[in-house]
Tab-separated table of C-alpha atoms in Angstrom:
chain	number	residue	atom	x	y	z
A	1	MET	CA	50.274	105.794	146.439
A	2	SER	CA	52.061	108.231	144.133
A	3	ILE	CA	51.962	107.476	140.419
A	4	THR	CA	54.518	108.471	137.789
A	5	VAL	CA	52.481	107.987	134.590
A	6	ASN	CA	48.836	108.913	134.190
A	7	ARG	CA	46.848	106.377	132.177
A	8	GLN	CA	43.643	107.732	130.657
A	9	MET	CA	40.854	105.983	128.769
A	10	ARG	CA	40.309	108.598	126.089
A	11	LEU	CA	37.724	109.244	123.378
A	12	ALA	CA	39.285	110.748	120.254
A	13	ALA	CA	35.962	111.808	118.700
A	14	PRO	CA	32.207	111.601	119.382
A	15	GLY	CA	31.151	107.968	119.570
A	16	ALA	CA	34.722	106.672	119.180
A	17	ASP	CA	36.076	103.646	121.019
A	18	PHE	CA	37.998	104.140	124.243
A	19	THR	CA	41.769	104.206	123.796
A	20	LEU	CA	44.336	103.812	126.562
A	21	VAL	CA	46.860	106.644	126.463
A	22	GLU	CA	49.660	107.539	128.837
A	23	GLN	CA	50.350	111.129	129.831
A	24	PRO	CA	52.816	112.789	132.206
A	25	VAL	CA	51.386	113.330	135.668
A	26	ARG	CA	50.237	116.961	135.951
A	27	GLU	CA	51.137	119.220	138.836
A	28	PRO	CA	48.243	121.132	140.445
A	29	GLY	CA	48.085	124.878	139.936
A	30	VAL	CA	46.834	127.622	142.240
A	31	ASN	CA	43.809	126.458	144.278
A	32	GLN	CA	44.000	123.007	142.702
A	33	VAL	CA	44.776	119.518	143.995
A	34	ARG	CA	45.835	116.338	142.267
A	35	VAL	CA	43.784	113.263	143.165
A	36	THR	CA	44.977	109.717	142.670
A	37	VAL	CA	41.860	107.976	141.368
A	38	GLU	CA	40.955	104.706	143.058
A	39	ALA	CA	37.468	104.321	141.564
A	40	CYS	CA	35.261	106.157	139.068
A	41	GLY	CA	31.623	105.404	138.390
A	42	ILE	CA	30.036	105.317	134.952
A	43	CYS	CA	27.108	107.742	135.087
A	44	THR	CA	25.420	106.320	132.017
A	45	HIS	CA	23.088	108.999	130.630
A	46	SER	CA	25.283	112.012	131.329
A	47	ASP	CA	28.455	110.208	130.202
A	48	MET	CA	26.648	109.266	126.988
A	49	LEU	CA	25.638	112.907	126.498
A	50	VAL	CA	29.202	114.117	126.977
A	51	GLY	CA	30.856	111.273	125.054
A	52	SER	CA	28.593	111.784	122.042
A	53	GLY	CA	29.568	115.458	121.897
A	54	HIS	CA	26.045	116.714	122.585
A	55	PHE	CA	26.844	118.493	125.837
A	56	PRO	CA	27.647	122.213	125.440
A	57	GLY	CA	31.334	123.049	125.569
A	58	VAL	CA	32.645	119.536	124.921
A	59	THR	CA	35.883	119.273	122.940
A	60	PHE	CA	37.777	116.183	121.831
A	61	PRO	CA	39.812	114.232	122.634
A	62	LEU	CA	38.330	113.872	126.104
A	63	THR	CA	38.483	111.686	129.182
A	64	LEU	CA	35.106	110.862	130.725
A	65	GLY	CA	34.286	110.361	134.386
A	66	HIS	CA	32.630	112.538	137.039
A	67	GLU	CA	32.005	110.026	139.852
A	68	ILE	CA	35.528	110.114	141.225
A	69	ALA	CA	36.865	108.721	144.495
A	70	GLY	CA	40.489	108.610	145.574
A	71	ARG	CA	43.151	110.331	147.641
A	72	VAL	CA	44.798	113.741	147.487
A	73	ASP	CA	48.257	113.204	145.989
A	74	ALA	CA	49.481	116.808	145.695
A	75	VAL	CA	48.273	120.216	146.840
A	76	GLY	CA	48.759	123.405	144.822
A	77	PRO	CA	49.467	126.934	146.069
A	78	GLY	CA	46.638	128.654	147.931
A	79	VAL	CA	44.833	125.472	148.973
A	80	ALA	CA	43.698	125.327	152.602
A	81	GLY	CA	41.877	122.560	154.424
A	82	TRP	CA	43.134	119.620	152.351
A	83	SER	CA	46.298	117.568	152.772
A	84	VAL	CA	48.101	114.810	150.918
A	85	GLY	CA	46.497	111.485	151.801
A	86	ASP	CA	42.980	112.835	152.412
A	87	ARG	CA	40.239	110.599	151.040
A	88	VAL	CA	38.063	112.615	148.673
A	89	ALA	CA	35.331	112.409	146.056
A	90	VAL	CA	34.335	114.648	143.139
A	91	GLY	CA	30.969	114.590	141.357
A	92	TRP	CA	29.324	116.497	138.504
A	93	TYR	CA	30.139	119.724	140.327
A	94	GLY	CA	33.778	120.303	139.481
A	95	GLY	CA	34.190	123.940	140.449
A	96	SER	CA	32.439	127.297	140.128
A	97	CYS	CA	33.258	130.967	139.706
A	98	GLY	CA	32.136	132.150	143.152
A	99	HIS	CA	30.946	135.543	141.914
A	100	CYS	CA	27.861	134.978	139.732
A	101	TYR	CA	24.349	135.323	141.164
A	102	ALA	CA	23.884	131.553	141.550
A	103	CYS	CA	27.150	131.182	143.462
A	104	ARG	CA	26.453	134.181	145.685
A	105	THR	CA	23.047	132.771	146.646
A	106	GLY	CA	24.453	129.358	147.562
A	107	GLU	CA	23.457	127.553	144.353
A	108	ALA	CA	26.904	126.927	142.873
A	109	ILE	CA	25.645	123.959	140.847
A	110	TYR	CA	23.858	126.506	138.638
A	111	CYS	CA	26.989	128.636	138.223
A	112	GLU	CA	27.241	130.473	134.905
A	113	GLU	CA	30.815	129.182	134.623
A	114	LEU	CA	30.263	125.733	136.137
A	115	GLN	CA	33.167	123.333	135.686
A	116	VAL	CA	32.344	119.688	135.056
A	117	PRO	CA	34.953	116.903	135.119
A	118	SER	CA	35.411	115.520	131.577
A	119	VAL	CA	33.905	118.673	130.047
A	120	SER	CA	36.007	121.430	131.629
A	121	TYR	CA	39.065	119.263	132.284
A	122	PRO	CA	39.973	115.558	131.953
A	123	GLY	CA	37.744	113.311	134.036
A	124	GLY	CA	38.194	110.280	136.230
A	125	PHE	CA	38.595	107.449	133.719
A	126	ALA	CA	42.277	107.831	134.597
A	127	ASP	CA	44.909	107.175	137.226
A	128	SER	CA	44.846	110.786	138.410
A	129	VAL	CA	42.952	114.047	137.951
A	130	VAL	CA	43.716	117.668	138.747
A	131	VAL	CA	40.662	119.490	140.091
A	132	PRO	CA	39.798	122.754	141.869
A	133	ALA	CA	40.000	122.271	145.626
A	134	MET	CA	36.451	123.636	145.948
A	135	ALA	CA	35.171	120.539	144.127
A	136	LEU	CA	36.332	118.124	146.837
A	137	ALA	CA	34.122	116.237	149.282
A	138	ALA	CA	35.540	114.267	152.194
A	139	VAL	CA	34.969	110.496	152.105
A	140	PRO	CA	34.170	108.808	155.449
A	141	ASP	CA	36.319	105.861	156.520
A	142	GLU	CA	33.262	103.587	156.473
A	143	LEU	CA	33.044	103.794	152.665
A	144	THR	CA	35.402	102.162	150.197
A	145	ALA	CA	36.356	104.138	147.102
A	146	ALA	CA	34.145	101.900	144.942
A	147	GLU	CA	31.224	102.580	147.288
A	148	ALA	CA	31.858	106.314	147.424
A	149	ALA	CA	32.220	106.927	143.672
A	150	PRO	CA	28.587	106.359	142.558
A	151	LEU	CA	27.304	108.210	145.615
A	152	ALA	CA	29.216	111.327	144.467
A	153	CYS	CA	26.741	111.929	141.627
A	154	ALA	CA	23.862	109.450	141.441
A	155	GLY	CA	23.531	109.149	145.198
A	156	MET	CA	23.917	112.843	145.868
A	157	THR	CA	21.339	113.747	143.211
A	158	VAL	CA	18.533	111.756	144.843
A	159	PHE	CA	19.614	112.461	148.426
A	160	ASN	CA	19.700	116.182	147.751
A	161	ALA	CA	16.367	116.097	145.916
A	162	LEU	CA	14.664	114.371	148.836
A	163	ARG	CA	16.106	116.543	151.585
A	164	ARG	CA	15.198	119.727	149.699
A	165	SER	CA	11.644	118.560	148.996
A	166	ALA	CA	8.501	119.256	151.007
A	167	ALA	CA	8.531	115.766	152.544
A	168	ARG	CA	9.123	115.299	156.249
A	169	PRO	CA	9.647	112.069	158.224
A	170	GLY	CA	6.445	110.042	158.215
A	171	ASP	CA	5.209	111.481	154.902
A	172	THR	CA	4.499	109.238	151.937
A	173	VAL	CA	7.237	109.486	149.320
A	174	ALA	CA	7.227	107.562	146.054
A	175	VAL	CA	10.299	106.884	143.935
A	176	LEU	CA	9.595	106.307	140.249
A	177	GLY	CA	12.129	103.919	138.755
A	178	LEU	CA	14.383	101.248	140.235
A	179	GLY	CA	17.511	101.802	138.164
A	180	GLY	CA	20.808	103.529	138.840
A	181	LEU	CA	19.192	106.538	140.514
A	182	GLY	CA	16.003	104.904	141.731
A	183	HIS	CA	17.545	102.056	143.723
A	184	LEU	CA	19.452	104.689	145.693
A	185	GLY	CA	16.409	106.955	145.964
A	186	VAL	CA	14.379	104.192	147.612
A	187	GLN	CA	17.156	103.476	150.109
A	188	PHE	CA	17.586	107.131	151.033
A	189	ALA	CA	13.826	107.695	151.319
A	190	ALA	CA	13.440	104.755	153.684
A	191	LYS	CA	16.410	105.815	155.833
A	192	MET	CA	15.058	109.382	156.021
A	193	GLY	CA	11.934	108.063	157.695
A	194	PHE	CA	9.465	108.374	154.810
A	195	GLU	CA	6.668	105.906	154.116
A	196	THR	CA	8.402	104.752	150.969
A	197	VAL	CA	6.684	103.614	147.782
A	198	ALA	CA	8.631	102.188	144.835
A	199	ILE	CA	7.147	102.439	141.338
A	200	ALA	CA	8.537	100.498	138.395
A	201	ARG	CA	7.573	98.177	135.550
A	202	GLY	CA	7.107	94.465	136.124
A	203	ASP	CA	7.372	92.146	139.092
A	204	LYS	CA	9.917	93.984	141.225
A	205	ALA	CA	8.131	93.909	144.564
A	206	GLU	CA	10.817	91.784	146.213
A	207	LEU	CA	13.581	94.056	144.940
A	208	ALA	CA	11.682	97.091	146.233
A	209	ARG	CA	11.301	95.460	149.635
A	210	ARG	CA	15.026	94.639	149.804
A	211	LEU	CA	15.818	98.277	149.092
A	212	GLY	CA	13.566	99.402	151.950
A	213	ALA	CA	10.243	100.246	150.307
A	214	SER	CA	7.044	99.578	152.264
A	215	HIS	CA	4.891	99.498	149.122
A	216	TYR	CA	5.361	98.609	145.452
A	217	ILE	CA	3.340	99.696	142.411
A	218	ASP	CA	3.757	98.038	139.012
A	219	ASN	CA	3.013	100.888	136.617
A	220	SER	CA	2.718	98.522	133.669
A	221	THR	CA	-0.508	97.083	135.095
A	222	ALA	CA	-1.774	99.406	137.847
A	223	ASP	CA	-3.226	102.925	137.848
A	224	VAL	CA	-0.400	104.658	139.690
A	225	ALA	CA	-2.405	107.726	140.686
A	226	LYS	CA	-5.219	105.634	142.197
A	227	GLU	CA	-2.745	103.448	144.067
A	228	LEU	CA	-1.004	106.484	145.536
A	229	GLN	CA	-4.316	108.067	146.541
A	230	ALA	CA	-5.265	104.804	148.264
A	231	LEU	CA	-2.184	105.365	150.421
A	232	GLY	CA	-3.410	108.875	151.256
A	233	GLY	CA	-1.633	110.678	148.427
A	234	ALA	CA	2.091	111.203	148.018
A	235	LYS	CA	3.750	114.242	149.521
A	236	VAL	CA	6.552	113.782	147.010
A	237	VAL	CA	7.101	111.688	143.915
A	238	LEU	CA	10.769	111.558	142.950
A	239	SER	CA	11.045	110.647	139.277
A	240	THR	CA	14.365	109.043	138.366
A	241	VAL	CA	13.330	107.864	134.889
A	242	SER	CA	13.592	109.451	131.450
A	243	SER	CA	9.943	108.749	130.561
A	244	ALA	CA	7.908	111.951	130.808
A	245	ALA	CA	4.702	109.961	130.374
A	246	ALA	CA	5.486	107.805	133.410
A	247	ALA	CA	6.237	110.918	135.451
A	248	SER	CA	3.049	112.667	134.295
A	249	ALA	CA	0.977	109.638	135.319
A	250	THR	CA	1.890	110.226	138.974
A	251	ILE	CA	0.598	113.796	139.233
A	252	ASP	CA	-2.953	112.864	140.205
A	253	GLY	CA	-1.468	110.661	142.922
A	254	LEU	CA	-0.017	113.637	144.758
A	255	GLY	CA	-1.630	114.745	147.998
A	256	LEU	CA	-2.254	118.274	149.245
A	257	HIS	CA	0.656	120.522	148.199
A	258	GLY	CA	2.347	117.441	146.783
A	259	GLU	CA	5.447	117.693	144.606
A	260	LEU	CA	6.651	115.865	141.527
A	261	VAL	CA	10.437	116.216	141.513
A	262	LEU	CA	12.131	115.412	138.204
A	263	ALA	CA	15.657	114.059	138.656
A	264	GLY	CA	15.913	111.806	135.589
A	265	LEU	CA	17.479	113.316	132.463
A	266	SER	CA	15.177	113.636	129.450
A	267	MET	CA	14.311	115.986	126.607
A	268	GLU	CA	10.652	114.874	126.761
A	269	LYS	CA	7.902	117.188	127.992
A	270	VAL	CA	5.931	116.459	131.159
A	271	GLU	CA	2.233	117.201	130.611
A	272	ALA	CA	-0.150	118.533	133.249
A	273	SER	CA	-3.283	120.609	133.075
A	274	ILE	CA	-3.678	123.813	135.043
A	275	PHE	CA	-6.555	122.177	136.914
A	276	GLN	CA	-4.414	119.170	137.884
A	277	LEU	CA	-1.807	121.411	139.455
A	278	GLY	CA	-4.199	123.982	140.840
A	279	HIS	CA	-6.357	121.402	142.625
A	280	GLY	CA	-4.460	120.779	145.839
A	281	GLY	CA	-1.667	123.245	145.063
A	282	LYS	CA	0.634	120.696	143.424
A	283	ARG	CA	4.095	121.510	142.111
A	284	VAL	CA	6.241	120.044	139.338
A	285	TYR	CA	9.909	121.010	139.156
A	286	GLY	CA	13.308	119.747	138.124
A	287	HIS	CA	16.232	118.901	140.350
A	288	PHE	CA	19.836	118.946	139.172
A	289	SER	CA	22.688	117.491	141.205
A	290	GLY	CA	24.326	119.699	143.866
A	291	SER	CA	27.644	121.130	145.008
A	292	SER	CA	30.586	119.529	146.803
A	293	ILE	CA	29.105	120.068	150.273
A	294	ASP	CA	25.980	118.227	149.122
A	295	THR	CA	28.185	115.325	148.035
A	296	GLN	CA	29.927	115.357	151.400
A	297	ASP	CA	26.607	115.331	153.252
A	298	THR	CA	25.426	112.437	151.077
A	299	LEU	CA	28.521	110.377	151.788
A	300	ARG	CA	28.250	111.011	155.525
A	301	PHE	CA	24.559	110.072	155.620
A	302	ALA	CA	25.198	106.915	153.589
A	303	ALA	CA	28.034	105.919	155.900
A	304	GLN	CA	25.811	106.430	158.948
A	305	THR	CA	22.757	104.600	157.627
A	306	GLY	CA	24.151	101.835	155.423
A	307	VAL	CA	22.894	103.167	152.091
A	308	ARG	CA	25.037	101.692	149.317
A	309	ALA	CA	24.916	101.596	145.543
A	310	TRP	CA	24.609	98.127	144.072
A	311	THR	CA	27.636	97.960	141.818
A	312	GLU	CA	29.654	95.885	139.409
A	313	GLN	CA	33.341	96.622	138.975
A	314	ALA	CA	35.757	96.574	136.056
A	315	ARG	CA	39.353	97.599	135.587
A	316	LEU	CA	40.173	101.005	134.125
A	317	GLU	CA	41.528	99.446	130.933
A	318	GLU	CA	38.197	97.622	130.478
A	319	ALA	CA	36.294	100.913	130.220
A	320	GLY	CA	35.018	100.226	126.698
A	321	ALA	CA	33.325	96.928	127.525
A	322	ALA	CA	32.096	98.257	130.883
A	323	PHE	CA	30.583	101.341	129.233
A	324	THR	CA	28.819	99.204	126.615
A	325	ARG	CA	27.293	97.050	129.347
A	326	ALA	CA	26.179	100.090	131.336
A	327	VAL	CA	24.520	101.659	128.295
A	328	SER	CA	22.724	98.395	127.496
A	329	GLY	CA	21.102	98.395	130.941
A	330	ASP	CA	22.658	95.035	131.757
A	331	VAL	CA	24.273	96.296	134.980
A	332	ARG	CA	22.554	96.163	138.374
A	333	PHE	CA	22.817	99.019	139.033
A	334	ARG	CA	26.019	101.073	138.727
A	335	MET	CA	29.275	100.212	136.952
A	336	VAL	CA	32.465	101.342	138.667
A	337	LEU	CA	35.949	101.412	137.143
A	338	THR	CA	38.840	100.703	139.523
A	339	THR	CA	42.492	101.557	138.989
A	340	GLY	CA	44.358	99.473	141.565
A	341	ASN	CA	45.926	102.619	142.985
């Protein structure tokens, strides 16, 4: 479906209300494609960071959105491998320089000149976006656009963290948090063949079971480390929460050469003694997103195994109310804007 006017839900200033504006449809330049947006997820914490003006390099007015799913509508000069009509997704990774050390060693997500949709160019709260072709991931036919969009960032972040960790099928893996990232982390962990433990606050055992966890720990009442050690110790704990204290409380629950992988955004400091880490050779490290091929691998794995984000949907023009609900934590678990394209 080709569009003639590009509607965008725009922020005029940090913390401003969303305003619907109409812009001419842009033509893609060299090595760029234009994507007709069918769905765009609200990635709450990072969208809040960008929308409040606290992310480096942000200028206003801006159009948020980096969980984009749609179809290629136009192809610019120099683009190979993509054609009009291809189903595609774009996540936090929106392009890279290709020549810095990170890019040359296969870690383009850490590129010194990383492009991020909404920061480097207008994002997906719109009818269409123009993006570098290198940012595209193919979307399998088994996934709808609304299913693919949240997997392009939230899903890829936890999938990539787990597959790059020390855990192997049969190992005990715990996922801390059952929110937007965590509910996907539990599903991926279970489908990867891990003995999956979900950790969260309150009576969420039934939810954890529905997501595929074999065990549940309520960290508001239980000693998480002791519970994990009773299961033989975790090979990996994937933290998807912003609470550094909750993440730190899992360290003594790690087994031999166990890893605490930090995927939740936070400015808080994780605390661990040298003895805690030295005893058993434990590791604590952060994990940040991934590149377009990681998104494509995530989408393919999800299509094959049935992993899906639990979503609520709203129309593009309802972005303001949808964003407010997402920030309040009232959504289970990801909010997705749809355009009708």
